[in-house]
Amino acid sequence: MRTRVGIIGAGPAGLLLAQLLDRSGIESVLIERQSAEHVAGRIRAGILESTTVDVLRAAGVGDRLAHTAIEHRGIYLQWPGTRHQVDFADLIGRSVWVYGQTEVTADLMAARAAAGQRIHYKVTDVGVHEVDSDRPHITFRDEHGVARRIDADVIVGCDGFHGPSRQAIPASVRRTWERTYPFAWLGVLAEVAPSTDELIYAWHEDGFALHSMRSPAVSRFYLQVRPEEDIAEWSDDRIWAALAERLHIDGWTLRTGTITEKSVLPMRSHVTAPMRHGRLFLAGDAAHIVPPTGAKGLNLAVADVAVLAEALTAWLGAGDERAAAAYSATALRRVWRATHFSWWMTTMLHRHGDDFDGELQLAQLRRIAQSTHAATELAENYTGTSIETA
Ligand SMILES: Cc1cc2nc3c(=O)[nH]c(=O)nc-3n(C[C@H](O)[C@H](O)[C@H](O)COP(=O)(O)OP(=O)(O)OC[C@H]3O[C@@H](n4cnc5c(N)ncnc54)[C@H](O)[C@@H]3O)c2cc1C
């Protein structure tokens, strides 16, 4: 096969890149390890920055979002005895949107199917070759086990944290930074109407808790647990009791319902640089991971792709390589900003260290409640800093 852009990974980053390139007249081929059903069913992120919503609208996949996403004007920060609203709309005139990653993926898959996108699902043995040359190519086995090859002008690794693309950057030029946190999240999906109008981020002696939501009838919850936590020890009753305890505030009641999914998520920060080597580019989780406390993972993937699509359009469409040459540096500036914000939210809200650390966390939370400047800093980062494209 021959194409302009060979994309490895048909998660949100890969699908959105194919969508944006197509709108600029640049064709691509996607390969994906999983089946289409598996990709469509993965429950992950749920909060879209206003900048992400702008990108999705500009990509032509904003219609359903406009009708069904739930706009949130802020979040609640909570610690014992206090639930404080940080009102982004009042502070900076921006908001965020509750719209599940499954919905974003469904919209992108539908748009790509309508456009006749070539996507190979259930591929194996993916290899990335000769990215230092003018003849980069991808090899893989298709779902029938047949060996295939894609020759492309450029290859983009959108294959998430465990994909092979990152490793195709030689170790001699690749640098990584990593922080593994001494706690994890127990994530819970429940068929129950949210007990709150905005997300609640709660600091508690027993550990962090988050009340989030997916729709008017489905709630999402997270509890801080140990990284090695055995999920079998968390019965539904124990989960509801822990949530009620950690989210408790006088005069408020937690609604309970049927738990439909629970899983333990590790917490890690990871950045790989450069995000371009020769004719190989990385975007999304292939290059960086953030702990989910700041709701940044999916949003960062969208921002990378917005920058990359513009750079590849200029290069492959008009022969101007400048933005492609600057891609890694441009994307990494935003990646590090979001990495800092995610680390800051995570370390402020999770119980770790000793009582001294606990008092520092509470001092920081009170500061946000008391200072418009401190609250504005949180609001600007949470709703998303602007996407620089050069
Ligand atoms: C369990 C979980 C929960 C999360 N919760 C949140 C959250 O609450 N909030 C938040 O903001 N973010 C969350 N995230 C992060 C967010 O989902 C990611 O940042 C986002 O999916 C990144 O999109 P992506 O396309 O870069 O990567 P991915 O979504 O990981 O997509 C990568 C794709 O590449 C495919 N692939 C991998 N290897 C190969 C290969 N060899 N060949 C071909 N294809 C390959 C994968 O199957 C996948 O479809 C969560 C992530 C996980 C794993």
Coordinates of C-alpha atoms and ligand atoms in Angstrom, one line a residue:
M1 CA 0.0 0.0 0.0
R2 CA 1.1 3.5 -0.6
T3 CA -0.3 6.6 1.2
R4 CA 0.8 10.0 2.3
V5 CA 0.5 9.4 6.1
G6 CA 0.6 6.0 7.7
I7 CA -1.0 6.2 11.2
I8 CA -0.4 3.5 13.8
G9 CA -3.3 3.4 16.3
A10 CA -7.0 4.2 15.8
G11 CA -7.7 5.7 19.2
P12 CA -8.8 9.3 19.5
A13 CA -5.5 10.7 18.4
G14 CA -5.2 8.5 15.3
L15 CA -8.8 8.9 14.2
L16 CA -8.8 12.7 14.7
L17 CA -5.5 13.1 12.8
A18 CA -7.0 11.1 9.8
Q19 CA -10.1 13.3 10.0
L20 CA -8.2 16.6 10.0
L21 CA -5.8 15.5 7.3
D22 CA -8.7 14.4 5.1
R23 CA -10.3 17.8 5.4
S24 CA -7.0 19.3 4.0
G25 CA -7.0 16.8 1.2
I26 CA -4.3 14.5 2.6
E27 CA -5.0 10.8 2.5
S28 CA -3.9 8.4 5.2
V29 CA -4.2 4.7 6.2
L30 CA -4.8 3.7 9.8
I31 CA -3.8 0.4 11.4
E32 CA -5.1 -0.7 14.8
R33 CA -4.2 -3.7 17.0
Q34 CA -7.7 -4.1 18.5
S35 CA -11.1 -4.7 16.8
A36 CA -13.4 -1.7 16.0
E37 CA -15.8 -2.9 18.7
H38 CA -13.1 -2.9 21.3
V39 CA -11.9 0.6 20.4
A40 CA -15.5 1.9 20.5
G41 CA -16.2 0.3 23.9
R42 CA -13.2 1.5 25.9
I43 CA -14.3 3.6 28.8
R44 CA -11.7 6.2 29.7
A45 CA -11.7 10.0 29.8
G46 CA -14.8 12.1 30.2
I47 CA -13.9 15.9 30.5
L48 CA -13.3 18.0 27.4
E49 CA -11.5 21.3 27.6
S50 CA -13.1 24.2 25.8
T51 CA -10.1 24.1 23.4
T52 CA -10.7 20.4 22.6
V53 CA -14.4 21.2 21.9
D54 CA -13.2 23.9 19.4
V55 CA -10.9 21.5 17.7
L56 CA -13.6 18.8 17.4
R57 CA -16.1 21.3 16.0
A58 CA -13.5 22.6 13.4
A59 CA -12.9 18.9 12.5
G60 CA -16.6 18.5 11.6
V61 CA -17.4 16.1 14.5
G62 CA -19.0 18.6 16.8
D63 CA -22.8 18.1 16.0
R64 CA -23.7 15.4 18.5
L65 CA -21.4 17.0 21.1
A66 CA -23.2 20.3 20.8
H67 CA -26.5 18.6 21.6
T68 CA -25.6 16.0 24.2
A69 CA -22.4 17.2 26.0
I70 CA -23.1 18.7 29.4
E71 CA -21.4 22.0 30.0
H72 CA -19.8 22.5 33.4
R73 CA -18.9 26.0 34.6
G74 CA -16.5 24.8 37.3
I75 CA -15.6 22.2 39.9
Y76 CA -15.9 21.7 43.6
L77 CA -12.9 21.3 45.8
Q78 CA -13.6 19.7 49.1
W79 CA -11.9 19.0 52.3
P80 CA -13.4 18.2 55.7
G81 CA -16.2 20.7 56.5
T82 CA -15.8 22.7 53.3
R83 CA -17.1 22.3 49.7
H84 CA -15.8 25.2 47.6
Q85 CA -16.9 25.9 44.1
V86 CA -14.2 27.1 41.7
D87 CA -16.4 28.8 39.0
F88 CA -14.4 28.9 35.8
A89 CA -17.1 30.8 33.9
D90 CA -17.0 33.6 36.5
L91 CA -13.3 33.6 36.8
I92 CA -12.2 33.5 33.1
G93 CA -15.3 33.1 31.0
R94 CA -14.6 29.5 29.9
S95 CA -16.1 26.1 30.8
V96 CA -15.5 22.4 30.3
W97 CA -17.8 19.7 28.8
V98 CA -18.7 16.3 30.1
Y99 CA -18.6 14.0 27.0
G100 CA -17.2 10.6 27.3
Q101 CA -14.2 9.4 25.3
T102 CA -16.5 6.6 24.0
E103 CA -18.7 9.4 22.4
V104 CA -15.7 11.2 20.9
T105 CA -14.5 7.9 19.5
A106 CA -18.0 7.0 18.1
D107 CA -18.2 10.4 16.4
L108 CA -14.8 10.1 14.8
M109 CA -15.4 6.5 13.7
A110 CA -18.7 7.5 12.1
A111 CA -17.1 10.4 10.3
R112 CA -14.2 8.3 9.1
A113 CA -16.5 5.5 7.9
A114 CA -18.6 8.1 6.0
A115 CA -15.4 9.3 4.3
G116 CA -14.3 5.8 3.3
Q117 CA -11.2 5.8 5.5
R118 CA -8.9 2.8 5.0
I119 CA -8.5 1.3 8.5
H120 CA -7.0 -2.2 9.2
Y121 CA -8.2 -3.5 12.5
K122 CA -6.8 -6.5 14.5
V123 CA -3.3 -6.1 13.0
T124 CA -0.3 -7.9 14.6
D125 CA 3.5 -7.8 14.3
V126 CA 3.6 -4.0 13.6
G127 CA 7.1 -2.8 12.7
V128 CA 8.3 0.8 11.9
H129 CA 11.2 1.0 9.4
E130 CA 13.6 3.5 7.9
V131 CA 12.2 6.6 9.5
D132 CA 15.6 8.3 9.0
S133 CA 15.2 7.9 5.2
D134 CA 12.8 9.2 2.6
R135 CA 11.2 5.8 2.4
P136 CA 9.7 5.1 5.8
H137 CA 7.4 2.2 5.9
I138 CA 5.3 0.1 8.3
T139 CA 5.0 -3.7 8.2
F140 CA 2.2 -5.7 9.9
R141 CA 0.0 -8.8 9.6
D142 CA -3.6 -8.1 8.8
E143 CA -6.5 -9.8 10.6
H144 CA -6.1 -12.8 8.3
G145 CA -2.4 -13.2 9.1
V146 CA -1.3 -11.9 5.7
A147 CA 2.0 -9.8 5.8
R148 CA 1.4 -6.3 4.5
R149 CA 3.5 -3.1 4.0
I150 CA 2.5 0.6 4.0
D151 CA 4.9 3.0 2.3
A152 CA 4.2 6.6 3.3
D153 CA 5.7 10.1 3.2
V154 CA 5.5 10.2 7.0
I155 CA 4.5 7.8 9.8
V156 CA 2.6 8.9 12.9
G157 CA 2.6 6.9 16.1
C158 CA -0.7 7.3 17.8
D159 CA -0.4 3.9 19.4
G160 CA -0.7 4.9 23.1
F161 CA 1.6 4.2 25.9
H162 CA 2.3 0.5 25.1
G163 CA 2.6 0.8 21.3
P164 CA 5.8 0.2 19.3
S165 CA 6.3 3.7 17.7
R166 CA 8.1 5.3 20.6
Q167 CA 10.7 2.6 20.5
A168 CA 11.4 3.3 16.9
I169 CA 13.2 6.5 18.0
P170 CA 16.8 5.4 18.6
A171 CA 17.7 5.2 22.3
S172 CA 20.7 7.4 21.6
V173 CA 18.4 10.4 20.9
R174 CA 15.3 9.5 23.0
R175 CA 14.9 10.9 26.4
T176 CA 12.2 10.1 28.9
W177 CA 11.1 11.6 32.2
E178 CA 8.9 9.6 34.5
R179 CA 7.2 9.8 37.9
T180 CA 5.3 6.9 39.4
Y181 CA 2.9 7.9 42.2
P182 CA 2.6 5.8 45.3
F183 CA -1.2 5.4 44.9
A184 CA -3.8 4.4 42.3
W185 CA -7.4 5.0 41.5
L186 CA -10.2 2.6 41.9
G187 CA -12.6 3.7 39.0
V188 CA -16.3 2.9 39.3
L189 CA -19.1 3.4 36.8
A190 CA -22.6 3.3 38.2
E191 CA -26.1 3.6 36.8
V192 CA -27.3 6.4 39.0
A193 CA -28.0 10.0 38.4
P194 CA -25.1 12.3 39.6
S195 CA -25.6 13.6 43.2
T196 CA -23.9 16.9 42.1
D197 CA -24.1 19.5 39.3
E198 CA -20.3 19.7 39.0
L199 CA -17.4 17.4 39.6
I200 CA -16.3 17.1 43.3
Y201 CA -12.6 16.7 44.0
A202 CA -12.4 15.7 47.7
W203 CA -9.3 15.6 50.0
H204 CA -9.9 13.2 52.9
E205 CA -7.9 11.6 55.7
D206 CA -8.7 8.2 54.2
G207 CA -7.6 9.3 50.7
F208 CA -8.8 11.2 47.7
A209 CA -12.3 10.7 46.1
L210 CA -13.8 12.1 42.9
H211 CA -17.4 12.3 42.0
S212 CA -17.7 12.7 38.2
M213 CA -20.4 11.8 35.7
R214 CA -21.0 10.5 32.2
S215 CA -24.6 11.5 31.6
P216 CA -27.8 12.5 33.5
A217 CA -28.2 8.8 34.4
V218 CA -24.6 7.6 34.8
S219 CA -22.1 8.6 37.4
R220 CA -18.4 7.9 37.5
F221 CA -16.5 7.7 40.8
Y222 CA -12.8 7.3 41.8
L223 CA -11.2 6.4 45.1
Q224 CA -7.6 6.6 46.0
V225 CA -6.2 3.1 46.7
R226 CA -2.8 1.4 46.9
P227 CA -1.2 0.6 43.5
E228 CA -1.2 -3.1 44.3
E229 CA -4.9 -3.0 45.5
D230 CA -6.8 -6.2 44.9
I231 CA -10.1 -5.2 43.4
A232 CA -11.7 -8.4 44.7
E233 CA -11.5 -6.7 48.2
W234 CA -13.8 -3.9 47.0
S235 CA -17.4 -5.1 47.2
D236 CA -20.1 -2.7 45.9
D237 CA -21.1 -2.0 49.5
R238 CA -17.6 -1.2 50.6
I239 CA -17.2 1.2 47.6
W240 CA -20.5 3.1 48.4
A241 CA -19.5 3.3 52.1
A242 CA -16.0 4.7 51.2
L243 CA -17.5 7.2 48.7
A244 CA -20.1 8.3 51.3
E245 CA -17.4 8.8 53.9
R246 CA -14.9 10.7 51.8
L247 CA -17.4 12.9 49.9
H248 CA -19.5 13.6 53.1
I249 CA -20.6 17.2 53.7
D250 CA -23.5 18.2 56.0
G251 CA -26.8 18.5 54.2
W252 CA -25.7 16.5 51.1
T253 CA -26.6 12.9 50.3
L254 CA -24.8 10.5 47.9
R255 CA -27.2 8.6 45.6
T256 CA -26.3 5.0 45.1
G257 CA -27.1 2.6 42.2
T258 CA -25.9 -0.4 40.2
I259 CA -22.2 -0.6 39.7
T260 CA -21.5 -1.7 36.1
E261 CA -17.7 -1.5 35.9
K262 CA -14.8 -1.2 38.3
S263 CA -11.0 -1.2 37.7
V264 CA -7.8 -0.1 39.2
L265 CA -5.8 2.6 37.3
P266 CA -2.1 3.2 38.0
M267 CA -1.0 6.9 38.3
R268 CA 2.0 7.9 36.3
S269 CA 3.6 10.9 34.6
H270 CA 5.7 10.2 31.6
V271 CA 7.1 12.4 28.8
T272 CA 9.2 11.2 25.9
A273 CA 11.2 13.6 23.7
P274 CA 11.7 14.3 20.8
M275 CA 8.2 13.8 19.4
R276 CA 9.6 13.7 15.9
H277 CA 12.5 11.7 14.6
G278 CA 13.1 11.8 10.8
R279 CA 9.8 11.0 9.2
L280 CA 8.3 9.5 12.4
F281 CA 6.0 11.7 14.6
L282 CA 4.4 10.8 17.9
A283 CA 1.1 12.1 19.2
G284 CA -1.0 11.5 22.3
D285 CA -0.3 8.8 24.9
A286 CA 2.5 7.4 22.6
A287 CA 4.6 10.4 23.8
H288 CA 3.2 11.3 27.2
I289 CA 1.0 10.1 30.1
V290 CA -0.4 12.2 32.9
P291 CA -2.2 11.1 36.0
P292 CA -6.0 11.6 35.4
T293 CA -6.5 14.1 38.3
G294 CA -6.4 17.1 36.0
A295 CA -8.5 15.4 33.2
K296 CA -5.8 16.1 30.7
G297 CA -4.9 12.9 28.8
L298 CA -7.4 13.0 26.0
N299 CA -7.2 16.8 25.8
L300 CA -3.4 16.6 25.3
A301 CA -3.8 14.0 22.6
V302 CA -6.3 16.3 20.8
A303 CA -3.9 19.3 21.1
D304 CA -0.9 17.3 19.7
V305 CA -3.0 16.3 16.8
A306 CA -4.3 19.8 16.1
V307 CA -0.7 21.0 15.9
L308 CA 0.5 18.1 13.9
A309 CA -2.3 18.1 11.3
E310 CA -1.5 21.8 10.6
A311 CA 2.2 21.1 10.3
L312 CA 1.7 18.1 8.0
T313 CA -0.7 20.0 5.9
A314 CA 1.8 22.7 5.4
W315 CA 4.6 20.2 4.6
L316 CA 2.8 17.6 2.5
G317 CA 0.4 20.0 0.9
A318 CA 2.5 23.1 0.3
G319 CA 6.1 21.9 0.7
D320 CA 6.7 24.1 3.8
E321 CA 8.4 22.0 6.4
R322 CA 9.0 24.7 9.1
A323 CA 6.0 23.8 11.3
A324 CA 6.8 20.1 11.0
A325 CA 10.4 20.8 12.0
A326 CA 9.2 22.7 15.1
Y327 CA 6.4 20.2 16.0
S328 CA 8.2 18.5 18.8
A329 CA 9.3 21.7 20.5
T330 CA 5.8 23.3 20.0
A331 CA 3.9 20.3 21.3
L332 CA 6.2 19.7 24.2
R333 CA 5.7 23.2 25.6
R334 CA 2.0 22.4 26.1
V335 CA 2.7 18.9 27.2
W336 CA 5.0 20.1 30.1
R337 CA 2.5 22.7 31.1
A338 CA -0.2 20.0 31.4
T339 CA 2.2 17.6 33.0
H340 CA 2.9 20.2 35.7
F341 CA -0.8 20.9 36.3
S342 CA -1.7 17.2 36.5
W343 CA 1.2 16.6 38.9
W344 CA 0.1 19.6 41.0
M345 CA -3.5 18.6 41.2
T346 CA -2.5 15.0 42.0
T347 CA 0.0 15.9 44.8
M348 CA -2.4 18.5 46.3
L349 CA -5.4 16.1 46.6
H350 CA -4.0 12.6 47.4
R351 CA -3.0 11.5 50.8
H352 CA 0.7 10.7 50.8
G353 CA 3.7 11.4 52.9
D354 CA 3.0 12.4 56.5
D355 CA 0.9 14.9 58.5
F356 CA 3.2 17.7 57.4
D357 CA 2.3 17.0 53.8
G358 CA -1.3 16.9 54.7
E359 CA -1.2 20.4 56.3
L360 CA 0.5 21.8 53.2
Q361 CA -2.2 20.3 51.0
L362 CA -4.9 21.9 53.1
A363 CA -3.1 25.2 53.1
Q364 CA -3.0 25.1 49.3
L365 CA -6.7 24.2 49.0
R366 CA -7.7 27.0 51.4
R367 CA -5.5 29.4 49.3
I368 CA -7.5 28.6 46.2
A369 CA -10.8 29.3 48.1
Q370 CA -9.5 32.6 49.3
S371 CA -7.5 34.0 46.4
T372 CA -9.0 34.9 43.0
H373 CA -5.4 34.7 41.6
A374 CA -4.9 31.2 42.9
A375 CA -8.3 30.1 41.6
T376 CA -7.8 31.7 38.2
E377 CA -4.5 29.8 37.8
L378 CA -6.4 26.5 38.4
A379 CA -9.3 27.6 36.0
E380 CA -7.0 28.5 33.1
N381 CA -5.2 25.2 33.3
Y382 CA -8.2 23.1 33.8
T383 CA -10.2 24.6 31.0
G384 CA -7.1 24.3 28.7
T385 CA -4.4 26.7 27.7
S386 CA -4.5 27.9 24.1
I387 CA -3.0 25.6 21.4
E388 CA 0.0 27.2 19.8
T389 CA 0.6 25.8 16.4
A390 CA 4.1 27.3 15.8
Ligands
LIG1 C1 -8.0 3.0 31.9 C2 -7.7 4.4 31.5 C3 -8.5 5.4 32.1 C4 -8.3 6.7 31.7 N1 -9.1 7.7 32.3 C5 -8.9 9.0 31.9 C6 -9.6 10.1 32.5 O1 -10.5 9.8 33.3 N2 -9.4 11.3 32.1 C7 -8.4 11.6 31.1 O2 -8.3 12.8 30.7 N3 -7.7 10.6 30.6 C8 -7.9 9.4 30.9 N4 -7.2 8.4 30.4 C9 -6.2 8.8 29.3 C10 -6.9 8.9 28.0 O3 -7.8 7.9 27.8 C11 -5.8 8.9 26.9 O4 -5.0 10.0 27.2 C12 -6.3 9.0 25.5 O5 -7.0 7.8 25.2 C13 -5.2 9.2 24.6 O6 -5.6 8.9 23.2 P1 -4.5 8.2 22.2 O7 -5.2 8.1 21.0 O8 -3.3 9.0 22.3 O9 -4.1 6.8 22.9 P2 -5.1 5.5 23.1 O10 -6.4 5.9 23.4 O11 -4.3 4.6 24.0 O12 -5.1 4.9 21.6 C14 -4.0 4.2 21.1 C15 -4.4 3.2 20.1 O13 -3.3 2.5 19.6 C16 -3.6 1.1 19.5 N5 -2.4 0.3 19.5 C17 -1.5 0.0 20.5 N6 -0.5 -0.7 20.0 C18 -0.7 -0.9 18.7 C19 0.0 -1.5 17.7 N7 1.1 -2.2 18.0 N8 -0.5 -1.5 16.4 C20 -1.6 -0.8 16.1 N9 -2.3 -0.2 17.0 C21 -1.9 -0.2 18.3 C22 -4.5 0.8 20.7 O14 -5.2 -0.3 20.6 C23 -5.3 2.1 20.8 O15 -6.5 2.0 20.0 C24 -7.4 7.1 30.8 C25 -6.6 6.1 30.2 C26 -6.7 4.8 30.6 C27 -5.9 3.7 30.0

